[in-house]
Structure formats: C-alpha cells, structure tokens
mmCIF file of C-alpha atoms in Angstrom:
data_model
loop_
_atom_site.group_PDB
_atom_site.id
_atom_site.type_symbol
_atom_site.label_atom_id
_atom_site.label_comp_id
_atom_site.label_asym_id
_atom_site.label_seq_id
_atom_site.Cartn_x
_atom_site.Cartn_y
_atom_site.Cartn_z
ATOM 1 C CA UNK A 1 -14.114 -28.145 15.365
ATOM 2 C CA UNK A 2 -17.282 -26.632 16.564
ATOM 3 C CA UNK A 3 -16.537 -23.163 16.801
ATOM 4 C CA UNK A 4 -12.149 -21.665 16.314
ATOM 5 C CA UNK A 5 -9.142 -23.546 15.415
ATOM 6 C CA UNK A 6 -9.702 -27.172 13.454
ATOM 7 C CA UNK A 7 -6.700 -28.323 14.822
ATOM 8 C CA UNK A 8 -5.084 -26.401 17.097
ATOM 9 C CA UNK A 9 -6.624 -23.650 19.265
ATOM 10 C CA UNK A 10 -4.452 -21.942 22.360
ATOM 11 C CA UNK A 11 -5.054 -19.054 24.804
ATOM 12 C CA UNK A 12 -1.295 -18.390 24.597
ATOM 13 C CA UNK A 13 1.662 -18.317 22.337
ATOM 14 C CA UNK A 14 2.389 -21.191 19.715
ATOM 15 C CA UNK A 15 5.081 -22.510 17.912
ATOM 16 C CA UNK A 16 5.113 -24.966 15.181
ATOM 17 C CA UNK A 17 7.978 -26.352 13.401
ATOM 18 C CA UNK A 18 7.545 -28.569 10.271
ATOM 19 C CA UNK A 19 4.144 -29.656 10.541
ATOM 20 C CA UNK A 20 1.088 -30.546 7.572
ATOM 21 C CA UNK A 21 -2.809 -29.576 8.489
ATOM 22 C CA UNK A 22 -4.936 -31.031 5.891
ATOM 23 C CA UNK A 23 -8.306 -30.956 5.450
ATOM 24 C CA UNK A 24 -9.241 -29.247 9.062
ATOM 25 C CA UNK A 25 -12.713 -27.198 9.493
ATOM 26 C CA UNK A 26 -14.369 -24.837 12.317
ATOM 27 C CA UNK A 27 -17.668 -23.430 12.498
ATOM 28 C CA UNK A 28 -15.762 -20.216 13.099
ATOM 29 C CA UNK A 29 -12.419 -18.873 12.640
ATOM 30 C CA UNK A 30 -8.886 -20.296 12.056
ATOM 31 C CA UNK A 31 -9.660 -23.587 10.239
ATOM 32 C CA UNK A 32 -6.412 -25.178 11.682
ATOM 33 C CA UNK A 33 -4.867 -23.105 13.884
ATOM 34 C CA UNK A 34 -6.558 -20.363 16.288
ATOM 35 C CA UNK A 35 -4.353 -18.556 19.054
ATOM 36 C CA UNK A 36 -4.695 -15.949 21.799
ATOM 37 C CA UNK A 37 -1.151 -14.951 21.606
ATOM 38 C CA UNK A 38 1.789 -14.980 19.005
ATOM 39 C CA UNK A 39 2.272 -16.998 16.487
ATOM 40 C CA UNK A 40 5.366 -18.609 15.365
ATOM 41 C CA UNK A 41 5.660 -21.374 12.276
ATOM 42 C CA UNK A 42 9.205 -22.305 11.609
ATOM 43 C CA UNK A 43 11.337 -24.898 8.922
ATOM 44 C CA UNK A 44 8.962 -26.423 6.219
ATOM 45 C CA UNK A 45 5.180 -26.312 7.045
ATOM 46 C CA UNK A 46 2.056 -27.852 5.145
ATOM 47 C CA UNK A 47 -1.824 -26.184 5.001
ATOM 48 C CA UNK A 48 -4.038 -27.815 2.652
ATOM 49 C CA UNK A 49 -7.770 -27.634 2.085
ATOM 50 C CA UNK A 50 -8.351 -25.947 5.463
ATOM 51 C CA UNK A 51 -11.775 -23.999 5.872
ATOM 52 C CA UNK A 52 -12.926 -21.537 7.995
ATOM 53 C CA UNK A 53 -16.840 -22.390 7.115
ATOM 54 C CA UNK A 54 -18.488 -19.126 9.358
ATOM 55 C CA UNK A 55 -15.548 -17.104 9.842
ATOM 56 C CA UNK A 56 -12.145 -15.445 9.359
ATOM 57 C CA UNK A 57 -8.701 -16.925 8.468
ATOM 58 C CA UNK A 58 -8.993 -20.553 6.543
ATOM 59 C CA UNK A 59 -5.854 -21.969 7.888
ATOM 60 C CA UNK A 60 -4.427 -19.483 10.344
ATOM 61 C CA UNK A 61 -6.405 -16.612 12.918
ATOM 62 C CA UNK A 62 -4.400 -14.796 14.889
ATOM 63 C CA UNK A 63 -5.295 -12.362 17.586
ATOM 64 C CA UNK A 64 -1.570 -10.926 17.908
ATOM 65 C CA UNK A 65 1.443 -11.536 15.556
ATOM 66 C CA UNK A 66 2.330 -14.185 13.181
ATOM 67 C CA UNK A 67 5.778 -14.943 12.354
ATOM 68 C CA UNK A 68 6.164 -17.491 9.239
ATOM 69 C CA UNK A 69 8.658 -18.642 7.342
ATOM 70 C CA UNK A 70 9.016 -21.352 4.291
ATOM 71 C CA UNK A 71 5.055 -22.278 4.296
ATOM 72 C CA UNK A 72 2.668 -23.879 1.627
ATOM 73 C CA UNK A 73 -0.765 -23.085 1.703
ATOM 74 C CA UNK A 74 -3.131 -24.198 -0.865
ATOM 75 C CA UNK A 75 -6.803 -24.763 -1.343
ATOM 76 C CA UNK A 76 -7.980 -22.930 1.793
ATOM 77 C CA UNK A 77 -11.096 -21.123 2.422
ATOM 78 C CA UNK A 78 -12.358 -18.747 4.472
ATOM 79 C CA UNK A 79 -16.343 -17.702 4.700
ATOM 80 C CA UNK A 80 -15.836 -13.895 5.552
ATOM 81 C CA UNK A 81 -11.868 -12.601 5.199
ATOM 82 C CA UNK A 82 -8.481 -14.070 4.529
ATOM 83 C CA UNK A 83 -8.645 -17.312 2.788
ATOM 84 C CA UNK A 84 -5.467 -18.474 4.307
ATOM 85 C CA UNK A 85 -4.471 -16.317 7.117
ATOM 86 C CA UNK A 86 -5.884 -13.811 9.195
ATOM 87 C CA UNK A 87 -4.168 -11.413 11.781
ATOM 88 C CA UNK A 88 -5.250 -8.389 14.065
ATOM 89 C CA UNK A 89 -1.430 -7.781 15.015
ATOM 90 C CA UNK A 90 1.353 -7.620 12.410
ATOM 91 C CA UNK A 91 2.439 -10.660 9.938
ATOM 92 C CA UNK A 92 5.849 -11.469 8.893
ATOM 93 C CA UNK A 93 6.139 -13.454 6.314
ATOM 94 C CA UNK A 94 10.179 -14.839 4.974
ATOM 95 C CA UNK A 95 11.211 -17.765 3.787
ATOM 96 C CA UNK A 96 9.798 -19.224 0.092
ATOM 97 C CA UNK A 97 5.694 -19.144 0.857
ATOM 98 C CA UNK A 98 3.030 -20.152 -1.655
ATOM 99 C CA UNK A 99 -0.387 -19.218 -1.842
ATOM 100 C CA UNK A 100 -2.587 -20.887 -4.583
ATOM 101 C CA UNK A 101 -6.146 -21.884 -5.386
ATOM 102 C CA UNK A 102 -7.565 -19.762 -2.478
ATOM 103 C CA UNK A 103 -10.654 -18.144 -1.617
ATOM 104 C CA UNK A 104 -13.004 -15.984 0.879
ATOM 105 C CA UNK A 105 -16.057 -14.498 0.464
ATOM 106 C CA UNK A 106 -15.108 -11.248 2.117
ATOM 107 C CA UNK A 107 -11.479 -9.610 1.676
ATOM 108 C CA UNK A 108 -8.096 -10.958 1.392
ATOM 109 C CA UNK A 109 -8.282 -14.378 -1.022
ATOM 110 C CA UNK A 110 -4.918 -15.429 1.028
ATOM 111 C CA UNK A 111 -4.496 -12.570 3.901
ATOM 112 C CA UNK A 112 -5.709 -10.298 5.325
ATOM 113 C CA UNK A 113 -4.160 -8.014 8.883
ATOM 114 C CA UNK A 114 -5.366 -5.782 10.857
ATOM 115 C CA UNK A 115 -1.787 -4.698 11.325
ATOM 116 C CA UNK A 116 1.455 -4.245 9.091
ATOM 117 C CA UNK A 117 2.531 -6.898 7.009
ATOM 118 C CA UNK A 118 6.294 -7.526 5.726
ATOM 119 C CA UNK A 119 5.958 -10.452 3.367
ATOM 120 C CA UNK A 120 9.256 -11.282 1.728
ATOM 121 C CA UNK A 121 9.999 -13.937 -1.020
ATOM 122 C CA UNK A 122 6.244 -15.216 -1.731
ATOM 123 C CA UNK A 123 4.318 -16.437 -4.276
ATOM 124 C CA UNK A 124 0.676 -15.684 -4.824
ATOM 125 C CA UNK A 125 -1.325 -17.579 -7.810
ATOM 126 C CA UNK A 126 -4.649 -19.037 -9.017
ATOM 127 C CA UNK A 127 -7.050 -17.459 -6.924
ATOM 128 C CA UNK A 128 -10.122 -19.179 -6.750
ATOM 129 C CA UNK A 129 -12.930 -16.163 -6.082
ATOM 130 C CA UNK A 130 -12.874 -13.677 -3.571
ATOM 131 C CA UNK A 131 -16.017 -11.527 -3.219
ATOM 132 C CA UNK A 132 -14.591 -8.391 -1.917
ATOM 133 C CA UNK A 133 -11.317 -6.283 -1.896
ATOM 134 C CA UNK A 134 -7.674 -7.866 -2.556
ATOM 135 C CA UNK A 135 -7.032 -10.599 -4.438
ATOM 136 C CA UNK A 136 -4.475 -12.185 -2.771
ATOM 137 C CA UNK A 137 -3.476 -9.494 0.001
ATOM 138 C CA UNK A 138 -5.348 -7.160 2.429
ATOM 139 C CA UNK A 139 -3.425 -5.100 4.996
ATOM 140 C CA UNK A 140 -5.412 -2.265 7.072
ATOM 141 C CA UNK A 141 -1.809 -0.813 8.404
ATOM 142 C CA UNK A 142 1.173 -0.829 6.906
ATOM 143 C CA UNK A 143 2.764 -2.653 3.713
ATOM 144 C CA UNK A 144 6.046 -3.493 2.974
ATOM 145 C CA UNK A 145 6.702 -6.753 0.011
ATOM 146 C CA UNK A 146 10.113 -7.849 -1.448
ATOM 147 C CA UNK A 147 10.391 -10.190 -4.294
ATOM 148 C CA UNK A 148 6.841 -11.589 -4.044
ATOM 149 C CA UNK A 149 4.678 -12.602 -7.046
ATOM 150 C CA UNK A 150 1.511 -12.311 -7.503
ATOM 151 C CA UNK A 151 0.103 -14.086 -10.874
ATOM 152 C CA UNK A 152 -3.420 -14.974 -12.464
ATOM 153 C CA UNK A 153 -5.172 -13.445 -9.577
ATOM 154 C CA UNK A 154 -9.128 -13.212 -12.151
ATOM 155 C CA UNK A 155 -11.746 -13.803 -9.926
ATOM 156 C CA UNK A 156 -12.141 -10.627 -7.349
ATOM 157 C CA UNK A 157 -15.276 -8.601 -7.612
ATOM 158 C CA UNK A 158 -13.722 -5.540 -5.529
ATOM 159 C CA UNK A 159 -10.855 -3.367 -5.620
ATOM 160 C CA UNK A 160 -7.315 -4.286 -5.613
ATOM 161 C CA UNK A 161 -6.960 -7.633 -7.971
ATOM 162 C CA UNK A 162 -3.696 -8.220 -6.311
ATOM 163 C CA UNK A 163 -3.241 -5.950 -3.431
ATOM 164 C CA UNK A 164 -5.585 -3.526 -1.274
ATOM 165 C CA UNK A 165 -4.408 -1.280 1.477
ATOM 166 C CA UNK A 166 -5.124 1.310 3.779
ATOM 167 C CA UNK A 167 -1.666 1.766 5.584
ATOM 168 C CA UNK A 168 0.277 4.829 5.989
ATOM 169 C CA UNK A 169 3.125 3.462 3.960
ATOM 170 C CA UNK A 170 3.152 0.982 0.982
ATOM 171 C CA UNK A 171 6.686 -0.249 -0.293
ATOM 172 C CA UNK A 172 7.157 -2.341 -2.884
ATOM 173 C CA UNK A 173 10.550 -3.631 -4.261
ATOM 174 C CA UNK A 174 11.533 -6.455 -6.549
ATOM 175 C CA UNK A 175 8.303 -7.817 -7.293
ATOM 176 C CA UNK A 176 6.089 -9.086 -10.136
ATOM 177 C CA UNK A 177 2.501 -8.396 -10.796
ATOM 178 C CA UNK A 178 0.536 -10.236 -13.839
ATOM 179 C CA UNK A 179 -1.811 -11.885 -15.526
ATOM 180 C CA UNK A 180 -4.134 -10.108 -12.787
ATOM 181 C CA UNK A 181 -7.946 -8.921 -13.794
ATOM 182 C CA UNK A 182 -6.970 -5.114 -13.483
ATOM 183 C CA UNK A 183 -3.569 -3.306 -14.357
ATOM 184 C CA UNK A 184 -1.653 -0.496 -12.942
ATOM 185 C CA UNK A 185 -1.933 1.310 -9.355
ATOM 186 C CA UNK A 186 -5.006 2.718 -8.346
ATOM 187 C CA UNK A 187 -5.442 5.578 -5.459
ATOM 188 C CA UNK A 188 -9.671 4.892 -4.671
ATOM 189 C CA UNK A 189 -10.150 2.963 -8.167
ATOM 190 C CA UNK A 190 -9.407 -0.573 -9.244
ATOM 191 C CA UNK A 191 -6.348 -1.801 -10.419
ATOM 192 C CA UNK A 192 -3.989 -4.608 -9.248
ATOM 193 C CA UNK A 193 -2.696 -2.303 -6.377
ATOM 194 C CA UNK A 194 -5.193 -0.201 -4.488
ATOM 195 C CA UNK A 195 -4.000 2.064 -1.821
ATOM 196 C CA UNK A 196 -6.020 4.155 0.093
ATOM 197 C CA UNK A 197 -5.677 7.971 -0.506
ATOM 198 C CA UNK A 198 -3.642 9.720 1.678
ATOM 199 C CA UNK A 199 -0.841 6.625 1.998
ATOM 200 C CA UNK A 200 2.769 7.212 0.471
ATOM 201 C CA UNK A 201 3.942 4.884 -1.623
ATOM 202 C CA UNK A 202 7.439 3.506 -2.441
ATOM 203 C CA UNK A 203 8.370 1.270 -5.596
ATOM 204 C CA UNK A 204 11.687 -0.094 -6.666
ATOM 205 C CA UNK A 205 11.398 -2.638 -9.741
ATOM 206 C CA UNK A 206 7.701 -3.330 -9.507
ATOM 207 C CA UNK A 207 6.577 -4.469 -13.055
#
C-alpha cells in the first residue's frame, strides 16, 4: 500500500473473524489493517511478517479501540512504535495471543496505546530489537495484565525490557516475567517493568 493499511484500510468500524495477513506493507501506518473506527478481530486470526515501513503499528493501527481475541502475530515490524499493534483508544486483548520475533524502532516491540490496555492470557517472546522504551508493551494510560508472559525480551535500548507505562494504575496478576535484559520494577529507572512515578501499582503473583 502506498501510504495506511496493507490490506485493509476503512473510515469506519471493522470486524474480522478468522482471517491470515501475511506479508502486507504500507509506506505508513497499519501494515495490514488501518481503521477510522473500532476494531474488532474475533475466532482464530493470522499476522505474519507485516511491516509498517514509515510508520506506526506493523500489523494493526487503530484510531479508536481494538477488541482481540485468540490472535498470532509474529515477525512484524513497525518503523516508529508498536511492532504489532498500535492504538490511540483502549486495547483489549483475551483469548490465547502470541507475540514473537517483533520489532520497532521507536516504542512498544509488539504494542503500544495511547489508551488503557487489558491484555489477558498472552504470550510475549523473542523480541527482535526495539530502539526505545518497552520491550514488548507500551501503554500511555492505564494497565491492567492477567496471566500473560513475557520471556527473552534482550534487545531494547530504553526503559522497561518488558513493560513501560505511564498510566494512573498498573495491575498485574498471575503473570511471568523472564529471561528479560533487566530485572525487577523500576519507578524512572530500567528494569523489566517501568512505571512512571506517580502511578499506583497492584501485583498479585507476579514473578
């Protein structure tokens, strides 16, 4: 595509149920899919080598909500932030989700929102390289994860090897963190979890 959305860019809502985007591109943002409005993936979907070559969001760029559920997304790419996904509203993530083998030159190696994000039962592994903050995840509001892994995430140069936040509220429950290039929970420092000073922050069985 010459400028958003490889394969599928809409001025409205969208929903997608069981679909595969492979090796889609644009000049811009949301290497495969681009929308306006809401964004809705249900069942079993497929992203693969998708690239956002001069923008945001290598598979998915939202300019409201995303809604996903029981997604694989490996090998994307994303020239500024989130490698896989990018939102400016709120992301809701359920279902069993992968992320693997993911980069972005910017923030967010597999997402990064402008909003909250509630990302339950997801896996996180094998970054690639990301050049700035968050490893794997990058919210600027709020941050709630449940049984989500996040392993072998090496190659970040900023803060946050697994997660970075500025939201309010950070809760974290059930989840695994390791094998990641920093360790512990930083407030303004490095560490696998970075939140911003001044957030509260909630664990229950975070290792």
């Amino acid at each position: 595509a010459n400028s958003n959305g490889g394969a599928i860019y809409t001025e409205g809502n969208a929903n997608i149920d069981s679909a595969t985007f492979t090796n889609n591109g644009a000049n811009s943002n949301g290497g495969a899919i681009y929308t306006v409005g809401d964004l809705t993936l249900t069942g079993v979907n497929t992203f693969n080598t998708n690239k956002a070559n001069g923008g945001n969001g290598g598979s998915i760029y939202t300019k409201r909500n995303a809604n996903i559920e029981s997604a694989t997304f490996s090998k994307d790419y994303a020239s500024k932030n989130g490698g896989s996904i990018y939102t400016y509203g709120d992301l809701t993530i359920t279902g069993t989700d992968t992320f693997d083998n993911f980069q972005a030159n910017g923030n967010g190696g597999a997402i990064y929102t402008q909003g909250s994000a509630n990302i339950i039962s997801s896996t996180f592994k094998d970054a690639n390289y990301v050049a700035g903050d968050g490893g794997a995840i990058y919210t600027v509001g709020d941050l709630t994860i449940s049984n989500v892994n996040i392993n072998n995430i090496n190659n970040c140069n900023g803060n946050g090897y697994g997660i970075y936040t500025t939201g309010s509220n950070v809760n974290i429950a059930n989840s695994v963190l390791t094998s990641n290039g920093q360790d512990g929970t930083s407030v303004d420092g490095n560490g696998v979890i970075y939140i911003k000073k001044g957030s509260k922050y909630y664990k229950r069985q975070y290792e």
